[in-house]
Structure formats: structure tokens, C-alpha cells
XYZ file of C-alpha atoms in Angstrom:
433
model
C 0.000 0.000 0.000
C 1.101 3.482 -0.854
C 2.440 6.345 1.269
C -0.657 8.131 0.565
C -3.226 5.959 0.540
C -1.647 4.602 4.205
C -1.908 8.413 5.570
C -5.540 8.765 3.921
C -6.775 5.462 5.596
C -4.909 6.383 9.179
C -6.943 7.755 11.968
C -6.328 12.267 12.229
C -3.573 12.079 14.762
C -1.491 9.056 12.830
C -2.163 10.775 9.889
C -0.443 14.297 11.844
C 2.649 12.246 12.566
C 2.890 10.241 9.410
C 2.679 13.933 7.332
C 5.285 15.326 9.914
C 7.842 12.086 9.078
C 7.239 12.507 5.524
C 7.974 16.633 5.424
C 10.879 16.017 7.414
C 12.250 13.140 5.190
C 11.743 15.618 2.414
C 13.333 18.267 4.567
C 16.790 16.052 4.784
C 16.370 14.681 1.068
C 16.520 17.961 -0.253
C 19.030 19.031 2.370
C 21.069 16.065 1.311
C 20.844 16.918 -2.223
C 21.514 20.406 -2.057
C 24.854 19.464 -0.507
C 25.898 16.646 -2.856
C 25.834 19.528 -5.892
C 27.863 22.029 -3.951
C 30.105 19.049 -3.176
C 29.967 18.265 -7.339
C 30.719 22.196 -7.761
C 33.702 22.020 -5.454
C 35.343 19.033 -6.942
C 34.813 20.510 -10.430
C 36.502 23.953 -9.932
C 39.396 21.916 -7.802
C 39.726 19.880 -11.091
C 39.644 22.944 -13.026
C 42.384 24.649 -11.165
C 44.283 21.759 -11.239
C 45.705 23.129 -14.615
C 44.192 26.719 -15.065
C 45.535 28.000 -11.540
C 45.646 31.976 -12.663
C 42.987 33.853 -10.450
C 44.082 37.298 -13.008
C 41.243 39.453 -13.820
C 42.189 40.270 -17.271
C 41.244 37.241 -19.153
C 43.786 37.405 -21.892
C 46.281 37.521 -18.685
C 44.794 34.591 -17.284
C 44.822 32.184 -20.446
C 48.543 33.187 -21.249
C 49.568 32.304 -17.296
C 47.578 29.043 -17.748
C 48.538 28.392 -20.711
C 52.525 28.800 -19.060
C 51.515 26.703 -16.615
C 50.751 23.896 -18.771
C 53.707 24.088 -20.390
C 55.470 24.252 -17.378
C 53.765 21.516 -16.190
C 54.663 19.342 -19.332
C 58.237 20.017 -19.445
C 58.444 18.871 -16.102
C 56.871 15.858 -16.314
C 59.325 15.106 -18.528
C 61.958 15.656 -16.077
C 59.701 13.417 -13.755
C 60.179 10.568 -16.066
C 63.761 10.871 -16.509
C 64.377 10.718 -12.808
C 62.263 7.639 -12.199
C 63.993 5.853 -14.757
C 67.131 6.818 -13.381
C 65.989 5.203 -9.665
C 65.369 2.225 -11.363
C 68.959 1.977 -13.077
C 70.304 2.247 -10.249
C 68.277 0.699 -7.882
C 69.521 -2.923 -7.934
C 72.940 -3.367 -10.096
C 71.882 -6.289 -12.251
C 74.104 -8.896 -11.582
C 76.071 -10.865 -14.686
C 73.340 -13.955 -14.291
C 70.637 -11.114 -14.175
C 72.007 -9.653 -17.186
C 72.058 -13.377 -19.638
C 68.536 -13.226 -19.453
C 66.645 -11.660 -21.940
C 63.661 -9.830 -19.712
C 66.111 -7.745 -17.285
C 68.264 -6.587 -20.444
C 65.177 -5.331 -22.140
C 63.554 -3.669 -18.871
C 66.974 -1.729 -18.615
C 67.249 -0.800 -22.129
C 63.808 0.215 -22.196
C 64.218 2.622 -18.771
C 67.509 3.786 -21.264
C 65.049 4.441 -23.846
C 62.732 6.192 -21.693
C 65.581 8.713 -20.402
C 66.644 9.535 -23.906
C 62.858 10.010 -25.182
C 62.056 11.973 -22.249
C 65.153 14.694 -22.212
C 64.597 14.712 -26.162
C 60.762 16.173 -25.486
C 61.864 17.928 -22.186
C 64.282 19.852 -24.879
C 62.214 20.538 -27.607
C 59.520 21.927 -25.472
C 61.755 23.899 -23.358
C 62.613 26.724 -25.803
C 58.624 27.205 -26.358
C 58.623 27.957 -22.391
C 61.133 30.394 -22.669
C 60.076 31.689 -25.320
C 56.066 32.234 -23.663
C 58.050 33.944 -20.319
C 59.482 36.445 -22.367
C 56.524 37.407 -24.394
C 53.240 37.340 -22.316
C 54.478 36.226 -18.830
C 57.082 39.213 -18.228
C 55.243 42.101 -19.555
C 51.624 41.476 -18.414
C 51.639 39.590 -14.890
C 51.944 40.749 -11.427
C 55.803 40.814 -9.524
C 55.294 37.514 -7.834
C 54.286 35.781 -10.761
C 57.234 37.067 -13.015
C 59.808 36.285 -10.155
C 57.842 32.563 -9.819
C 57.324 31.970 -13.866
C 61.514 33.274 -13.963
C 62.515 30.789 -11.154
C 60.563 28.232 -13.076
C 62.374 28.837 -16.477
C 65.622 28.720 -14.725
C 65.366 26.023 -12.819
C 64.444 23.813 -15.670
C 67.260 25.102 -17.529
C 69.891 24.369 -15.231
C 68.517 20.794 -14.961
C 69.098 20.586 -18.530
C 72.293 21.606 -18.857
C 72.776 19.426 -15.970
C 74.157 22.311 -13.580
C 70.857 21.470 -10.880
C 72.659 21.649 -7.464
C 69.576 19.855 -5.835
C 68.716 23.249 -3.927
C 65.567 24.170 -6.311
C 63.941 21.289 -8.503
C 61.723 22.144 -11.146
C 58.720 20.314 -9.728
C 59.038 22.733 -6.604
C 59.097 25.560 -8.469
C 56.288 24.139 -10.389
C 54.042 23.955 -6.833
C 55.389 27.513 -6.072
C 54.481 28.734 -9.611
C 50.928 27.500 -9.107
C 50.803 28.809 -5.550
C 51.676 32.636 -6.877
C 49.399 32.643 -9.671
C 46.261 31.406 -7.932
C 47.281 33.212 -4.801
C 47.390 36.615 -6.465
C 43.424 37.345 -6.556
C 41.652 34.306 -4.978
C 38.265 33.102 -6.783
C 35.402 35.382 -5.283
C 37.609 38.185 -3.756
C 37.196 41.720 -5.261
C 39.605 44.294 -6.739
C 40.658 47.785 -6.075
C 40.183 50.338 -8.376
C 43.595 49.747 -9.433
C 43.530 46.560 -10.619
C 45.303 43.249 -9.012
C 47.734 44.487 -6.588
C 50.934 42.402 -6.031
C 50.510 40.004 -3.297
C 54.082 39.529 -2.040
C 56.206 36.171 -2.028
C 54.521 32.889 -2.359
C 53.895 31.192 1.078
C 56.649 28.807 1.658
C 56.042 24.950 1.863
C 55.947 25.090 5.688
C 53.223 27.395 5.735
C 50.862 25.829 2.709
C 51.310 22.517 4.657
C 50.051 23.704 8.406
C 47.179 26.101 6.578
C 45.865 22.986 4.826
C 46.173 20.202 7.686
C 44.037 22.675 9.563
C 41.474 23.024 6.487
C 41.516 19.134 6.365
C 40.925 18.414 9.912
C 37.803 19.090 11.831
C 38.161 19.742 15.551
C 37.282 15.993 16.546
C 40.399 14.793 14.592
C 38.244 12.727 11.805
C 39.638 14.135 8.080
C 37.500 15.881 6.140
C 37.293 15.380 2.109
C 41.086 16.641 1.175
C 42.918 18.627 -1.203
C 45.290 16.573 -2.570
C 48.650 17.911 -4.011
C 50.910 15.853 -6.062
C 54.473 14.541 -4.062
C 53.149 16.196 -0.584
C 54.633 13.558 0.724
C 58.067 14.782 0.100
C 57.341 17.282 3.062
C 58.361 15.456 6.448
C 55.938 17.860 8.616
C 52.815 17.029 6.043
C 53.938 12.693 6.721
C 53.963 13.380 10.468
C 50.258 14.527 10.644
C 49.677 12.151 8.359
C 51.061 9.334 10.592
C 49.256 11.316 13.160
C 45.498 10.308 11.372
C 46.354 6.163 11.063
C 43.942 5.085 13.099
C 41.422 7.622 12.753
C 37.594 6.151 12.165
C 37.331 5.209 9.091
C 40.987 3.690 8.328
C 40.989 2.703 11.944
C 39.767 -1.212 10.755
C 42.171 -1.046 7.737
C 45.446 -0.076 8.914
C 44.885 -1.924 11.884
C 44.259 -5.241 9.320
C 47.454 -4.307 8.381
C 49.180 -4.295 12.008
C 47.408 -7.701 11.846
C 49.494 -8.743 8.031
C 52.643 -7.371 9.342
C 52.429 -8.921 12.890
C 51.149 -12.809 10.809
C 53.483 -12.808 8.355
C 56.631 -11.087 9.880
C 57.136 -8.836 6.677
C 56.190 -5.136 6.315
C 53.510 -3.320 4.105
C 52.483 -0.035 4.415
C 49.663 1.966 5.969
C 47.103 3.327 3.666
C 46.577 7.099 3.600
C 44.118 8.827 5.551
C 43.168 11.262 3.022
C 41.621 7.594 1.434
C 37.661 6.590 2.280
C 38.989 4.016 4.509
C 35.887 1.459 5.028
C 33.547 4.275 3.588
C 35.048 3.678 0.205
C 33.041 2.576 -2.956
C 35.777 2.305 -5.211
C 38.567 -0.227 -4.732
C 41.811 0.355 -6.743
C 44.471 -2.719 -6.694
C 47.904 -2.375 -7.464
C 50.946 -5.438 -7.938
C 52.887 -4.198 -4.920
C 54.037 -1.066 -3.099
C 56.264 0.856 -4.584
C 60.043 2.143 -2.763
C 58.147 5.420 -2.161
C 55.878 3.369 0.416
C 59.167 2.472 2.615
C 59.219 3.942 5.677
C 62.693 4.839 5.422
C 62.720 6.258 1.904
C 59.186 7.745 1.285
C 56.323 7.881 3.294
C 55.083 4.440 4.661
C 51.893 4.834 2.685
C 49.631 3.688 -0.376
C 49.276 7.409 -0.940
C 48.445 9.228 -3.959
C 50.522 12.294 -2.397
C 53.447 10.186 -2.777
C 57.065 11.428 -4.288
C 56.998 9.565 -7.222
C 55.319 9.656 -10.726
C 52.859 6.778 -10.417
C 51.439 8.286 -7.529
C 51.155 11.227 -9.317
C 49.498 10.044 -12.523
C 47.449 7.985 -10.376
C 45.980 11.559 -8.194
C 45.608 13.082 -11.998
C 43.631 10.249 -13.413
C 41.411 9.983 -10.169
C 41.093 14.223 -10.184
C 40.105 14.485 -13.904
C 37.440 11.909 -13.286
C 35.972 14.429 -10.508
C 36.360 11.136 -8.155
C 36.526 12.108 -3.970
C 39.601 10.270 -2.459
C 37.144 9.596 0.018
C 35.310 7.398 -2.271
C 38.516 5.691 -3.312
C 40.654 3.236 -1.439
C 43.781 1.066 -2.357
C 45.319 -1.979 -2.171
C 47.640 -4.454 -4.158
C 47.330 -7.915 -5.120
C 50.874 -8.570 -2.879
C 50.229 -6.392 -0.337
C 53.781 -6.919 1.786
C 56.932 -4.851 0.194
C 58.985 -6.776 -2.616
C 59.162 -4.158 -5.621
C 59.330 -6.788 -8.094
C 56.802 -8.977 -10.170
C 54.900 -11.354 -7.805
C 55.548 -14.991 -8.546
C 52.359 -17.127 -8.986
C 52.597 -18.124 -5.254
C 53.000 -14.778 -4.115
C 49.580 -13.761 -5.763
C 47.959 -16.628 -4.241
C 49.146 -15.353 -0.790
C 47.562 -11.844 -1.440
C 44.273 -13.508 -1.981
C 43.105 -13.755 1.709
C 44.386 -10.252 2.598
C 42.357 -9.146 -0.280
C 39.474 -10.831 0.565
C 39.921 -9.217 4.444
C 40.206 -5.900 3.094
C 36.958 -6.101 1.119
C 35.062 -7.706 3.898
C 35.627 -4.841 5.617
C 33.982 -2.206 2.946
C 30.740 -2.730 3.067
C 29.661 0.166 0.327
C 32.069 -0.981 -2.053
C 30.732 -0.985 -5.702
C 33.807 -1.289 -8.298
C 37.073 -2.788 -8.072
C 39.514 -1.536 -10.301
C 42.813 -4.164 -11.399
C 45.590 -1.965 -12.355
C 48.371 -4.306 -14.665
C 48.830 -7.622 -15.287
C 49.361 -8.922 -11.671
C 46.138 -6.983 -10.159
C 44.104 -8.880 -13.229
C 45.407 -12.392 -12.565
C 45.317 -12.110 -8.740
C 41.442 -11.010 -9.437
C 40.526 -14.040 -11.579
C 42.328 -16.105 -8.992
C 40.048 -14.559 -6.473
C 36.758 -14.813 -8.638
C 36.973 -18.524 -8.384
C 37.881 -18.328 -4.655
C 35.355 -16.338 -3.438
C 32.827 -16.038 -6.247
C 29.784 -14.624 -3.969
C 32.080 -11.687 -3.145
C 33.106 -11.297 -6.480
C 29.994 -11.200 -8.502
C 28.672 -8.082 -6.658
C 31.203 -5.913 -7.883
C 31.763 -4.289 -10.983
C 35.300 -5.051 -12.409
C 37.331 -2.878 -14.534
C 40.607 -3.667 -15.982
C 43.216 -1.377 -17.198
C 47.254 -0.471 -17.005
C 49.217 0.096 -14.313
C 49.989 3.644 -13.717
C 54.024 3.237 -13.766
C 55.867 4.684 -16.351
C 57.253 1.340 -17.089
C 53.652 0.191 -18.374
C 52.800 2.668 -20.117
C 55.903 3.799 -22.382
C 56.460 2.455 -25.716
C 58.463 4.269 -28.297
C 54.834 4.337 -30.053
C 53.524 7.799 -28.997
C 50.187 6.481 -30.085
C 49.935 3.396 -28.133
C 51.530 5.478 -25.231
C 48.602 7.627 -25.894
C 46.268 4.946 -26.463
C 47.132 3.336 -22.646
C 46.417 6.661 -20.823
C 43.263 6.990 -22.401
C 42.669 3.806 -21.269
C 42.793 4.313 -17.114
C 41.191 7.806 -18.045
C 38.273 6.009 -19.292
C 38.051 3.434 -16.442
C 38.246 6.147 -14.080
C 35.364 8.023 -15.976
C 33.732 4.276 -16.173
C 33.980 4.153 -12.568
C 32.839 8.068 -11.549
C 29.430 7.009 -13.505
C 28.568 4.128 -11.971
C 28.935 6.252 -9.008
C 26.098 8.274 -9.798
């Protein structure tokens, strides 16, 4: 029987109370609703600023400073690539047995390749940079923005020239570049007669860090939906508050399954991020294994997308573009303990039960997504394990977000790959909705 028909058959008073429920159910729906599109708003213009950071009123100002910026941006990707090719070079010396086989002589000629493609574009695209300072950066922008965009120029081009004295990388002037451009007339603030006045020196990393732990974390410690900034992780004030959040509410029952792993097995794996849904997630993205970023001793001892290295970062990009929360998302891989190699076949079969722990313990989970080869077979593994579990998700398959699955000297197929996680990302953000 319907709503309606219910209140219309009820005696006067139920029917009072049953049309006082129902106006305040409609109260909180449209409450509720209200909230989920300023929510949608926010997460577009973050994903919108993401590349278009200039706040400048003139609007031929602002496109040429975005426009900079993506150039910037570009050429230092580049340089991104280069370096995490060189980490893997020189990661392990391959020994002399390593070297007779086939596989570990193409995986280090193809990290070779990948240095020499990626300083070829970083130098082709670098004169274009210059070349944009000097002509529509220098004359029209504010001070801070000059002395930012001129920092950025130079930086890259000592880098090039291989005169960087590891004092002021590109991708930090990058972050400070982005910083001075939005920061010089902030979206809804108002002007002088005078135009956009000059708003000093960027704030320095300290200072962006402790403004935005505050905006992240509500008085009763539990994190609120984050702004997430590519390599944060680099900063070693922004990983202790992170460390500080662990056990918070909703990763509370995660990283605590992990104290469980590390305590069962003897071997370590990291925490996972609090700026993650934790066990309110409805998206569950699975890796092959942590990467050295993860360590403890050399990154940040988390699955974070805020991580200092380029997979992390591509990864934050991919899930930003899709207008996905982080606190929608959470992650995992199919070996869960650190190795930093390719899982044998026994190995994935011992990541099975952890997996199946983890998901047990997110109970709004909707789609899983297998990054790579090693995520996929580990998943079909599990689909015959646990099929029950399995067959109320919706699985999407895709690349790994390392540079070493996704280069080929085919710039199409390179192309082709990224387009590929973009769309399961985009996949996932609709069946969201």
C-alpha cells in the first residue's frame, strides 16, 4: 500500500505524525541533495584549477599564465620521467646472471630508452617555455608571478644543462608557480580600483602545509574530504600529521588489518593514507605491490596518492580528472607486503586472503579496479575463490599507472594506454552516480 493511501486510511492524529515524518524526510532529502551539488561544484573547480591556476582578472592575462603553466607543467613531467627511470637503473645493479637473461636486459634498455625520449621532449619543449616567459608572462603579470614563472624557467634550464645543485627542482618551483598565480586574486575576492595588486612572495612549503592540515581536519580529529597535491609527501611535517590520522575512524579497521598482516606474516607493508575513504570507500583500486616510495625509510610508509613519485602522481591526476573524492577511493595491491618486483604465482595466491579481508571490511564498495597484469590475474584467482564476493562488484581492468607500463616508443599506443585508465576512471565516476 502506498504512502498516501496509508496516511488517507490512518486515523487524524497518525495521519499528523505520518505527514510530519514525511515533510521532514523531504526536509533532509533535499538538504542532502543540495549538498551533494555544492560538493559536485567544489570538486569541479578543484579539477579545473588543477591546470588553469591563474585567479588574473584580465582574461587574456589569465589564459597566457595558464597556458605557461601547462607548459610548465609538461616540461616537467618530462623531467619526472627521466628521474624515475634513473631510480630504477640504479636501484639494484643487475648482476652478470641477471644480465644473460633476456627480460632484465630489455627492462633496462627500455628505462635507457625512456631517459633519452624523455630529455629529447623535455628539450624541444623547453625553448617554447622560454620563449612564452618572455613574451606574455614578463610584460603582463603581477611581480610575484614574473619572479615565480623566472625561477621556473631557470630552474628547468639548469637541470638541462645538468648544472641542478639539488637546492631548487623544477617540480618545486612548479608547486610555487601554481601557488603565486592562484594566490594573487583568490576566486570570489574583489579588486581595487587599481587593478590586481601584487601580493608579495609565495607562502613557503611550511606554511601551505600547516594552513591545509588545519582546512583538512575538523576539531574531533576525523579528516574531512582533502585537497590533494601531487608529491606532498616529500614534506616530512605534512607525513607526520599524516602518521598522526592512522587510526582515525574510518581507516581505523584497515590499517589496523594491516598491524594484523605485518604482525602474521613477519614482513612489512604499508599503511594506507588517511586522506583515502577508509571502510567508507566505494571504489577499490588494486595495485601489484608497493612501490620504494611506500618504505618507511625512503618515502612515506603509505599507499598514498601524495606520494614522491610519478605513479602516484598520474594515479591523483587520473582519479582528479574523473571528478572522483579520495574519500570514495581506497587502495590496495594484489601482494600487499613490500617486494618491488613482479609477484611470482605463489605470491599472488598469498595476497588472496588479505584481499578478501580488506573487502570484507567495505561494506559500500561498488567497483574494483585491477591496475596491470598482476592486479588482473590475482582477481581471476580470487573470482573462483570467493565467487559470492566477487559477482557483486563491478570489475574494470586497465594499465598500471608506472611509467614502465605505459611507455612504448609508439607515442600512439603510449597515448592509447592513458586513455585507457582515463576512461576506467570516468567508467567508474558514472557508476557512481
Amino acid at each position: 500500500m502506498g504512502l498516501r493511501k496509508r496516511i488517507a486510511q490512518a486515523p487524524s492524529a497518525a495521519r499528523a505524525q505520518m505527514s510530519e515524518v514525511t515533510a521532514s524526510t523531504r526536509t533532509r532529502l533535499t538538504a542532502a541533495r543540495k549538498r551533494a551539488r555544492e560538493l559536485k561544484d567544489e570538486w569541479q573547480e578543484r579539477r579545473y584549477r588543477r591546470n588553469h591556476p591563474s585567479t588574473a582578472q584580465d582574461p587574456q592575462i589569465k589564459d597566457a599564465e595558464d597556458s605557461f603553466y601547462q607548459a610548465a607543467k609538461s616540461v616537467v613531467g618530462h623531467i619526472s620521467a627521466i628521474e624515475h627511470a634513473q631510480r630504477e637503473l640504479s636501484s639494484e645493479m643487475p648482476t652478470r646472471e641477471d644480465l644473460s637473461t633476456g627480460s632484465v636486459r630489455e627492462e633496462r634498455r627500455m628505462y635507457r630508452d625512456s631517459i633519452r625520449q624523455s630529455t629529447s621532449d623535455a628539450r624541444r619543449e623547453f625553448p617554447f617555455l622560454r620563449e612564452q616567459f618572455v613574451t606574455t608572462i614578463k610584460p603582463s603579470s603581477i611581480r610575484e608571478v614574473v619572479l615565480q614563472s623566472n625561477a621556473m624557467v631557470d630552474s628547468i634550464d639548469l637541470y638541462l644543462r645538468n648544472r641542478f645543485d639539488g637546492q631548487f627542482h623544477p617540480e618545486d618551483a612548479l608547486t610555487r608557480l601554481h601557488a603565486a598565480m592562484f594566490d594573487q586574486c583568490p576566486p570570489g575576492s574583489s579588486e581595487g580600483d587599481d587593478g590586481p595588486a601584487d601580493t608579495g612572495s609565495a607562502p613557503s612549503d611550511s606554511e601551505l602545509t600547516d594552513a591545509q592540515a588545519a582546512d583538512e581536519t575538523p576539531s574531533d580529529g576525523e579528516p574531512a574530504a582533502p585537497v590533494l597535491l601531487a608529491r606532498r609527501m616529500r614534506d616530512p611535517e605534512y607525513r607526520r600529521h599524516q602518521h598522526s590520522l592512522v587510526y582515525v575512524d574510518r581507516l581505523a579497521p584497515i590499517n589496523q588489518l594491516v598491524d594484523a598482516l605485518r604482525s602474521e606474516q613477519g614482513e612489512w607493508m604499508p599503511y594506507v593514507a588517511p586522506t583515502y575513504g577508509g571502510i567508507e570507500a566505494r571504489i577499490l583500486a588494486v595495485f601489484r605491490d608497493p612501490g620504494p616510495r611506500t618504505q618507511q625509510d625512503k618515502g612515506s610508509g603509505f599507499l598514498s596518492l601524495e606520494n614522491d613519485d610519478p605513479s602516484a602522481e598520474r594515479h591523483l591526476g587520473f582519479v582528479t580528472d574523473a571528478g572522483i573524492s579520495p574519500t570514495d577511493l581506497t587502495v590496495w595491491n594484489a601482494y600487499p607486503w613490500y617486494i618491488n618486483r613482479n609477484p611470482a604465482s605463489g605470491e599472488i595466491d598469498r595476497g588472496l586472503d588479505p584481499l578478501r579481508r580488506l573487502i570484507d571490511l567495505l561494506p559500500d564498495l561498488e567497483v574494483l579496479i585491477a591496475h596491470g597484469g598482476a592486479a588482473q590475474t590475482a582477481w581471476r584467482r580470487f573470482e573462483r575463490k570467493h565467487p559470492r564476493i566477487a559477482n557483486r562488484l563491478e570489475v574494470i581492468k586497465t594499465y598500471h599507472t608506472s611509467q614502465q607500463a605505459l611507455w612504448t616508443p609508439d607515442v600512439e599506443e603510449r597515448q592509447r594506454r592513458q586513455a585507457d585508465i582515463a576512461h576506467a576512471y570516468a567508467k567508474a565516476a558514472a557508476l557512481l552516480d
